[in-house]
Amino acid sequence: MPAYPLTLGIDLGGTKVRSALVDARGRVLQTYRHPTGAGREEEAVVDDIVAAVEVCLNNADDRAEAIGVGVAGQVDTAAGIVRDAPNLGWEDFPLRDALESAFDRPVVVANDVRAITWGIWIHGAGRGVDDLVVVFVGTGVGGGVVSGGRMLEGATGTAAEVGHMTLVAGGRKCTCPNVGCLEAYVGGWAIAERAREAARAEPDAARTLVELAGSLENITGKIVDRAFEQADALALRLVEETGRYLGAGLVGLVNAFNPKRLVLGGGVIDGVPELVDHARSVVEAHALEVPRAAVDIVHSELGDTAGVIGAAVLARTIVE
Amino acid sequence: MPAYPLTLGIDLGGTKVRSALVDARGRVLQTYRHPTGAGREEEAVVDDIVAAVEVCLNNADDRAEAIGVGVAGQVDTAAGIVRDAPNLGWEDFPLRDALESAFDRPVVVANDVRAITWGIWIHGAGRGVDDLVVVFVGTGVGGGVVSGGRMLEGATGTAAEVGHMTLVAGGRKCTCPNVGCLEAYVGGWAIAERAREAARAEPDAARTLVELAGSLENITGKIVDRAFEQADALALRLVEETGRYLGAGLVGLVNAFNPKRLVLGGGVIDGVPELVDHARSVVEAHALEVPRAAVDIVHSELGDTAGVIGAAVLARTIVE
């Protein structure tokens, strides 16, 4: 028996929409993926979302009470507007209104990792904790923070953009207006960029990477993961550096937020789970004593369902 | 007529205790300083605090309802224990109990910049704002964060140690276990260290600094301020670098906390107020668009009374 209320979670990425019907215990009852694309107009993407949702709703006798959507980018949840979603090429798009018209039930829209943080807090590795930091390392790096039992929102709803905290002043160019962001070192795109630079500088050391990728220009973060599994020396060095940068960033987060638990997830972490141990050891050596003693650093249990479960939990916050 | 309740604020530094009787509008009715010292035993420092408080209380017919104390270091406010105060050489000292025995009225103990943040939020440049970040740059760098109308505490009360967020991964050694902290670049001790390094590397350029200080080893942050006022080229460069580092750190704070207002204060900022404009221009160029548009960056109005006023406001939180 599903536990009610049921809600529908949507994880809107740059290349696909994933939807899931989720019950009150966080169990996924239905799930569906539909392709979408950054080249498409806003309205076409909304149609893709509608298609992904309708499959789930039809299979569930239309019983979802509300819909939550997680979007990579800066989202004004109170206004229901996606302010800036570079993957989709969106600026100031009123996604909530578009979906409420389509589905005739309440919709809530949030930053994707904010939604994931809801899922981790209620059903995942952050259960039962009042002070939680979530860092998701995928192509980009996003975050969510619960402090004193409340989700941090900030003045305009974009708090916890932890991927865009300066980690190396004057350092690598980020995709945002800053330089030296955490994301510019450990995000999937940045790992790929660092790997290609290393391959250009040391062609001999990069033979495995280039072979796996087909060409130097095709080296991606996932190629680095595969070479790492084969114990390739350059890949080991790149992963070690990634762990060092991630750890240095987490030291700052532990000191700034003093969380009881810090949960790591996302494609880069799932690809090389050893990064969790590495980052934890950096925090143990370098964080301030009191917050260091208070924090557990763990890997998210939710895998790639974190996005849809989180969005569904977010939807529950507006019907409960 | 004073506005009631009256409370007593104590700013406990490494070389002096400052006390002030403050009314409910944040006006200082009495203030007093008493020397203390890091070389002294805990009990002797408590005696110094008692001496500083008694002068204020005697002049006010004993009317303070509660006492607040700000201490540079990590403080467990819930337990009333100073966990780690390097300036005083204290670890795990139960200061609240010691002072409640002495004064027979409620006492609250907090990190000094946490107390200052209370003062700025209620009576200073953060009035009326629900999302506030305070960064105080003195010998060390401390912070306080209000988010959604609540002071951020963290799991063990040490949230907002923004001076110890990594700003340059693998960078300068900090006084804490980390390297590359914001404090290790812009704290007064770090500015002095950077100035002495520059003076060693470029003795000709450092003539003004050495003359003002008497010797290279005596160059301090305040000496850099004085040389800056004389438009000395090396001091200008050092201040410019300090502004760049401070700005890079504030970009991270604006992205992480999405505050409505960011208030800068402390001896380094008061010494060279131009740092506020410099840091603001870095944030305008480099922060994410949405949080950048939301934030005002301003200089604290409270000057060197921020510590005692803040501690007195903190005391008011336990009697109101």
mmCIF file of N, CA and C in Angstrom, chain A residues 202-292:
data_model
loop_
_atom_site.group_PDB
_atom_site.id
_atom_site.type_symbol
_atom_site.label_atom_id
_atom_site.label_comp_id
_atom_site.label_asym_id
_atom_site.label_seq_id
_atom_site.Cartn_x
_atom_site.Cartn_y
_atom_site.Cartn_z
ATOM 1 N N GLU A 202 51.322 16.676 -21.131
ATOM 2 C CA GLU A 202 52.078 15.423 -20.981
ATOM 3 C C GLU A 202 51.457 14.338 -21.849
ATOM 4 N N PRO A 203 51.674 14.394 -23.175
ATOM 5 C CA PRO A 203 51.023 13.446 -24.087
ATOM 6 C C PRO A 203 51.328 11.979 -23.736
ATOM 7 N N ASP A 204 52.536 11.694 -23.294
ATOM 8 C CA ASP A 204 52.881 10.306 -22.973
ATOM 9 C C ASP A 204 52.032 9.791 -21.815
ATOM 10 N N ALA A 205 51.914 10.611 -20.783
ATOM 11 C CA ALA A 205 51.154 10.194 -19.597
ATOM 12 C C ALA A 205 49.676 10.029 -19.925
ATOM 13 N N ALA A 206 49.216 10.684 -21.002
ATOM 14 C CA ALA A 206 47.781 10.722 -21.300
ATOM 15 C C ALA A 206 47.343 9.650 -22.273
ATOM 16 N N ARG A 207 48.225 8.671 -22.576
ATOM 17 C CA ARG A 207 47.860 7.698 -23.615
ATOM 18 C C ARG A 207 46.573 6.943 -23.299
ATOM 19 N N THR A 208 46.428 6.482 -22.076
ATOM 20 C CA THR A 208 45.205 5.732 -21.715
ATOM 21 C C THR A 208 43.963 6.610 -21.864
ATOM 22 N N LEU A 209 44.050 7.847 -21.350
ATOM 23 C CA LEU A 209 42.903 8.754 -21.454
ATOM 24 C C LEU A 209 42.510 8.981 -22.910
ATOM 25 N N VAL A 210 43.492 9.235 -23.753
ATOM 26 C CA VAL A 210 43.207 9.524 -25.161
ATOM 27 C C VAL A 210 42.648 8.285 -25.862
ATOM 28 N N GLU A 211 43.215 7.115 -25.542
ATOM 29 C CA GLU A 211 42.693 5.876 -26.139
ATOM 30 C C GLU A 211 41.225 5.654 -25.756
ATOM 31 N N LEU A 212 40.941 5.821 -24.479
ATOM 32 C CA LEU A 212 39.554 5.586 -24.024
ATOM 33 C C LEU A 212 38.600 6.606 -24.654
ATOM 34 N N ALA A 213 39.073 7.829 -24.847
ATOM 35 C CA ALA A 213 38.196 8.896 -25.350
ATOM 36 C C ALA A 213 38.119 8.919 -26.877
ATOM 37 N N GLY A 214 39.103 8.325 -27.536
ATOM 38 C CA GLY A 214 39.141 8.398 -28.996
ATOM 39 C C GLY A 214 40.024 9.540 -29.470
ATOM 40 N N SER A 215 39.957 10.674 -28.727
ATOM 41 C CA SER A 215 40.830 11.809 -29.039
ATOM 42 C C SER A 215 40.955 12.669 -27.796
ATOM 43 N N LEU A 216 41.997 13.490 -27.774
ATOM 44 C CA LEU A 216 42.220 14.347 -26.605
ATOM 45 C C LEU A 216 40.999 15.229 -26.354
ATOM 46 N N GLU A 217 40.434 15.776 -27.413
ATOM 47 C CA GLU A 217 39.323 16.714 -27.237
ATOM 48 C C GLU A 217 38.069 16.039 -26.693
ATOM 49 N N ASN A 218 38.003 14.712 -26.803
ATOM 50 C CA ASN A 218 36.826 13.989 -26.306
ATOM 51 C C ASN A 218 36.969 13.509 -24.860
ATOM 52 N N ILE A 219 38.061 13.856 -24.207
ATOM 53 C CA ILE A 219 38.222 13.429 -22.809
ATOM 54 C C ILE A 219 37.158 14.121 -21.951
ATOM 55 N N THR A 220 36.417 13.333 -21.204
ATOM 56 C CA THR A 220 35.376 13.856 -20.308
ATOM 57 C C THR A 220 35.672 13.396 -18.878
ATOM 58 N N GLY A 221 34.847 13.848 -17.958
ATOM 59 C CA GLY A 221 34.964 13.383 -16.582
ATOM 60 C C GLY A 221 34.767 11.872 -16.479
ATOM 61 N N LYS A 222 33.828 11.346 -17.237
ATOM 62 C CA LYS A 222 33.572 9.896 -17.175
ATOM 63 C C LYS A 222 34.745 9.085 -17.728
ATOM 64 N N ILE A 223 35.442 9.642 -18.726
ATOM 65 C CA ILE A 223 36.649 8.983 -19.250
ATOM 66 C C ILE A 223 37.716 8.930 -18.146
ATOM 67 N N VAL A 224 37.832 10.022 -17.379
ATOM 68 C CA VAL A 224 38.787 10.023 -16.262
ATOM 69 C C VAL A 224 38.409 8.928 -15.264
ATOM 70 N N ASP A 225 37.095 8.788 -14.981
ATOM 71 C CA ASP A 225 36.643 7.727 -14.066
ATOM 72 C C ASP A 225 37.077 6.351 -14.583
ATOM 73 N N ARG A 226 36.885 6.115 -15.890
ATOM 74 C CA ARG A 226 37.226 4.786 -16.440
ATOM 75 C C ARG A 226 38.724 4.538 -16.354
ATOM 76 N N ALA A 227 39.521 5.554 -16.660
ATOM 77 C CA ALA A 227 40.981 5.396 -16.569
ATOM 78 C C ALA A 227 41.404 5.191 -15.111
ATOM 79 N N PHE A 228 40.698 5.857 -14.206
ATOM 80 C CA PHE A 228 40.980 5.695 -12.769
ATOM 81 C C PHE A 228 40.744 4.245 -12.347
ATOM 82 N N GLU A 229 39.645 3.653 -12.847
ATOM 83 C CA GLU A 229 39.354 2.241 -12.525
ATOM 84 C C GLU A 229 40.455 1.322 -13.025
ATOM 85 N N GLN A 230 41.131 1.739 -14.104
ATOM 86 C CA GLN A 230 42.236 0.942 -14.646
ATOM 87 C C GLN A 230 43.564 1.311 -13.990
ATOM 88 N N ALA A 231 43.491 2.138 -12.943
ATOM 89 C CA ALA A 231 44.693 2.539 -12.205
ATOM 90 C C ALA A 231 45.697 3.298 -13.063
ATOM 91 N N ASP A 232 45.194 4.030 -14.060
ATOM 92 C CA ASP A 232 46.069 4.880 -14.879
ATOM 93 C C ASP A 232 46.669 5.990 -14.018
ATOM 94 N N ALA A 233 47.985 6.195 -14.164
ATOM 95 C CA ALA A 233 48.680 7.122 -13.254
ATOM 96 C C ALA A 233 48.159 8.562 -13.373
ATOM 97 N N LEU A 234 47.928 9.034 -14.596
ATOM 98 C CA LEU A 234 47.445 10.414 -14.745
ATOM 99 C C LEU A 234 46.038 10.562 -14.156
ATOM 100 N N ALA A 235 45.190 9.557 -14.397
ATOM 101 C CA ALA A 235 43.831 9.609 -13.831
ATOM 102 C C ALA A 235 43.890 9.591 -12.304
ATOM 103 N N LEU A 236 44.777 8.778 -11.749
ATOM 104 C CA LEU A 236 44.931 8.758 -10.285
ATOM 105 C C LEU A 236 45.313 10.143 -9.773
ATOM 106 N N ARG A 237 46.233 10.783 -10.486
ATOM 107 C CA ARG A 237 46.675 12.108 -10.054
ATOM 108 C C ARG A 237 45.530 13.120 -10.166
ATOM 109 N N LEU A 238 44.769 13.048 -11.249
ATOM 110 C CA LEU A 238 43.648 13.977 -11.421
ATOM 111 C C LEU A 238 42.596 13.782 -10.318
ATOM 112 N N VAL A 239 42.306 12.524 -9.997
ATOM 113 C CA VAL A 239 41.317 12.247 -8.951
ATOM 114 C C VAL A 239 41.849 12.707 -7.593
ATOM 115 N N GLU A 240 43.133 12.493 -7.383
ATOM 116 C CA GLU A 240 43.728 12.918 -6.111
ATOM 117 C C GLU A 240 43.612 14.441 -5.964
ATOM 118 N N GLU A 241 43.895 15.150 -7.041
ATOM 119 C CA GLU A 241 43.747 16.616 -7.017
ATOM 120 C C GLU A 241 42.294 17.020 -6.780
ATOM 121 N N THR A 242 41.380 16.332 -7.445
ATOM 122 C CA THR A 242 39.956 16.635 -7.257
ATOM 123 C C THR A 242 39.581 16.463 -5.787
ATOM 124 N N GLY A 243 40.064 15.378 -5.175
ATOM 125 C CA GLY A 243 39.775 15.132 -3.761
ATOM 126 C C GLY A 243 40.339 16.217 -2.865
ATOM 127 N N ARG A 244 41.530 16.689 -3.221
ATOM 128 C CA ARG A 244 42.161 17.744 -2.429
ATOM 129 C C ARG A 244 41.362 19.047 -2.514
ATOM 130 N N TYR A 245 40.943 19.418 -3.727
ATOM 131 C CA TYR A 245 40.147 20.638 -3.892
ATOM 132 C C TYR A 245 38.782 20.495 -3.208
ATOM 133 N N LEU A 246 38.148 19.337 -3.416
ATOM 134 C CA LEU A 246 36.836 19.120 -2.785
ATOM 135 C C LEU A 246 36.977 19.218 -1.267
ATOM 136 N N GLY A 247 38.005 18.567 -0.725
ATOM 137 C CA GLY A 247 38.225 18.612 0.722
ATOM 138 C C GLY A 247 38.438 20.035 1.216
ATOM 139 N N ALA A 248 39.240 20.818 0.487
ATOM 140 C CA ALA A 248 39.496 22.214 0.891
ATOM 141 C C ALA A 248 38.196 23.020 0.893
ATOM 142 N N GLY A 249 37.329 22.728 -0.087
ATOM 143 C CA GLY A 249 36.031 23.401 -0.112
ATOM 144 C C GLY A 249 35.159 22.975 1.052
ATOM 145 N N LEU A 250 35.172 21.680 1.376
ATOM 146 C CA LEU A 250 34.331 21.195 2.479
ATOM 147 C C LEU A 250 34.809 21.731 3.825
ATOM 148 N N VAL A 251 36.111 21.927 3.999
ATOM 149 C CA VAL A 251 36.622 22.551 5.235
ATOM 150 C C VAL A 251 35.910 23.891 5.446
ATOM 151 N N GLY A 252 35.837 24.690 4.385
ATOM 152 C CA GLY A 252 35.157 25.981 4.478
ATOM 153 C C GLY A 252 33.694 25.822 4.837
ATOM 154 N N LEU A 253 33.027 24.841 4.228
ATOM 155 C CA LEU A 253 31.596 24.636 4.505
ATOM 156 C C LEU A 253 31.369 24.159 5.933
ATOM 157 N N VAL A 254 32.233 23.278 6.414
ATOM 158 C CA VAL A 254 32.095 22.785 7.793
ATOM 159 C C VAL A 254 32.289 23.942 8.773
ATOM 160 N N ASN A 255 33.286 24.798 8.520
ATOM 161 C CA ASN A 255 33.517 25.945 9.399
ATOM 162 C C ASN A 255 32.390 26.976 9.300
ATOM 163 N N ALA A 256 31.832 27.154 8.099
ATOM 164 C CA ALA A 256 30.818 28.195 7.906
ATOM 165 C C ALA A 256 29.449 27.773 8.403
ATOM 166 N N PHE A 257 29.106 26.485 8.250
ATOM 167 C CA PHE A 257 27.733 26.058 8.564
ATOM 168 C C PHE A 257 27.657 25.167 9.808
ATOM 169 N N ASN A 258 28.772 24.621 10.252
ATOM 170 C CA ASN A 258 28.779 23.758 11.449
ATOM 171 C C ASN A 258 27.665 22.711 11.370
ATOM 172 N N PRO A 259 27.650 21.911 10.290
ATOM 173 C CA PRO A 259 26.578 20.915 10.154
ATOM 174 C C PRO A 259 26.830 19.670 11.006
ATOM 175 N N LYS A 260 25.733 18.977 11.315
ATOM 176 C CA LYS A 260 25.839 17.674 11.985
ATOM 177 C C LYS A 260 26.196 16.612 10.943
ATOM 178 N N ARG A 261 25.656 16.796 9.732
ATOM 179 C CA ARG A 261 25.968 15.841 8.666
ATOM 180 C C ARG A 261 26.212 16.592 7.371
ATOM 181 N N LEU A 262 27.176 16.083 6.597
ATOM 182 C CA LEU A 262 27.465 16.651 5.281
ATOM 183 C C LEU A 262 27.334 15.495 4.288
ATOM 184 N N VAL A 263 26.411 15.627 3.342
ATOM 185 C CA VAL A 263 26.109 14.541 2.405
ATOM 186 C C VAL A 263 26.634 14.916 1.027
ATOM 187 N N LEU A 264 27.426 14.015 0.451
ATOM 188 C CA LEU A 264 27.972 14.208 -0.888
ATOM 189 C C LEU A 264 27.256 13.301 -1.869
ATOM 190 N N GLY A 265 26.965 13.805 -3.052
ATOM 191 C CA GLY A 265 26.365 12.982 -4.099
ATOM 192 C C GLY A 265 26.603 13.612 -5.449
ATOM 193 N N GLY A 266 25.947 13.044 -6.462
ATOM 194 C CA GLY A 266 26.093 13.529 -7.835
ATOM 195 C C GLY A 266 27.000 12.623 -8.645
ATOM 196 N N GLY A 267 26.977 12.819 -9.943
ATOM 197 C CA GLY A 267 27.662 11.923 -10.867
ATOM 198 C C GLY A 267 29.153 11.777 -10.618
ATOM 199 N N VAL A 268 29.827 12.860 -10.265
ATOM 200 C CA VAL A 268 31.274 12.770 -10.045
ATOM 201 C C VAL A 268 31.572 11.912 -8.809
ATOM 202 N N ILE A 269 30.787 12.102 -7.756
ATOM 203 C CA ILE A 269 30.984 11.328 -6.519
ATOM 204 C C ILE A 269 30.562 9.875 -6.743
ATOM 205 N N ASP A 270 29.429 9.661 -7.412
ATOM 206 C CA ASP A 270 28.978 8.287 -7.667
ATOM 207 C C ASP A 270 29.984 7.565 -8.569
ATOM 208 N N GLY A 271 30.634 8.309 -9.465
ATOM 209 C CA GLY A 271 31.627 7.705 -10.368
ATOM 210 C C GLY A 271 32.893 7.280 -9.638
ATOM 211 N N VAL A 272 33.308 8.055 -8.658
ATOM 212 C CA VAL A 272 34.518 7.746 -7.873
ATOM 213 C C VAL A 272 34.196 7.955 -6.396
ATOM 214 N N PRO A 273 33.518 6.957 -5.783
ATOM 215 C CA PRO A 273 33.100 7.131 -4.381
ATOM 216 C C PRO A 273 34.277 7.326 -3.420
ATOM 217 N N GLU A 274 35.490 6.940 -3.863
ATOM 218 C CA GLU A 274 36.674 7.165 -3.029
ATOM 219 C C GLU A 274 36.846 8.647 -2.687
ATOM 220 N N LEU A 275 36.264 9.534 -3.494
ATOM 221 C CA LEU A 275 36.373 10.971 -3.211
ATOM 222 C C LEU A 275 35.793 11.326 -1.844
ATOM 223 N N VAL A 276 34.789 10.566 -1.401
ATOM 224 C CA VAL A 276 34.185 10.860 -0.096
ATOM 225 C C VAL A 276 35.212 10.656 1.013
ATOM 226 N N ASP A 277 35.924 9.523 0.969
ATOM 227 C CA ASP A 277 36.942 9.265 1.993
ATOM 228 C C ASP A 277 38.062 10.297 1.927
ATOM 229 N N HIS A 278 38.450 10.621 0.706
ATOM 230 C CA HIS A 278 39.544 11.576 0.546
ATOM 231 C C HIS A 278 39.159 12.940 1.138
ATOM 232 N N ALA A 279 37.962 13.407 0.749
ATOM 233 C CA ALA A 279 37.522 14.721 1.233
ATOM 234 C C ALA A 279 37.369 14.697 2.756
ATOM 235 N N ARG A 280 36.857 13.575 3.286
ATOM 236 C CA ARG A 280 36.688 13.476 4.736
ATOM 237 C C ARG A 280 38.030 13.594 5.449
ATOM 238 N N SER A 281 39.058 12.971 4.896
ATOM 239 C CA SER A 281 40.365 13.022 5.558
ATOM 240 C C SER A 281 40.938 14.445 5.524
ATOM 241 N N VAL A 282 40.638 15.196 4.461
ATOM 242 C CA VAL A 282 41.081 16.599 4.419
ATOM 243 C C VAL A 282 40.362 17.408 5.503
ATOM 244 N N VAL A 283 39.061 17.180 5.642
ATOM 245 C CA VAL A 283 38.295 17.893 6.672
ATOM 246 C C VAL A 283 38.824 17.539 8.060
ATOM 247 N N GLU A 284 39.116 16.263 8.274
ATOM 248 C CA GLU A 284 39.616 15.855 9.596
ATOM 249 C C GLU A 284 40.937 16.533 9.929
ATOM 250 N N ALA A 285 41.751 16.765 8.917
ATOM 251 C CA ALA A 285 43.059 17.391 9.169
ATOM 252 C C ALA A 285 42.972 18.913 9.285
ATOM 253 N N HIS A 286 41.964 19.542 8.648
ATOM 254 C CA HIS A 286 42.044 20.993 8.482
ATOM 255 C C HIS A 286 40.875 21.816 9.023
ATOM 256 N N ALA A 287 39.745 21.201 9.347
ATOM 257 C CA ALA A 287 38.624 22.017 9.848
ATOM 258 C C ALA A 287 38.885 22.442 11.295
ATOM 259 N N LEU A 288 38.177 23.476 11.752
ATOM 260 C CA LEU A 288 38.258 23.893 13.156
ATOM 261 C C LEU A 288 37.800 22.744 14.046
ATOM 262 N N GLU A 289 38.385 22.652 15.216
ATOM 263 C CA GLU A 289 38.199 21.463 16.049
ATOM 264 C C GLU A 289 36.735 21.200 16.420
ATOM 265 N N VAL A 290 36.026 22.249 16.872
ATOM 266 C CA VAL A 290 34.656 22.026 17.352
ATOM 267 C C VAL A 290 33.725 21.564 16.219
ATOM 268 N N PRO A 291 33.641 22.291 15.095
ATOM 269 C CA PRO A 291 32.764 21.803 14.022
ATOM 270 C C PRO A 291 33.232 20.481 13.419
ATOM 271 N N ARG A 292 34.529 20.245 13.389
ATOM 272 C CA ARG A 292 35.038 18.974 12.859
ATOM 273 C C ARG A 292 34.544 17.798 13.700
#
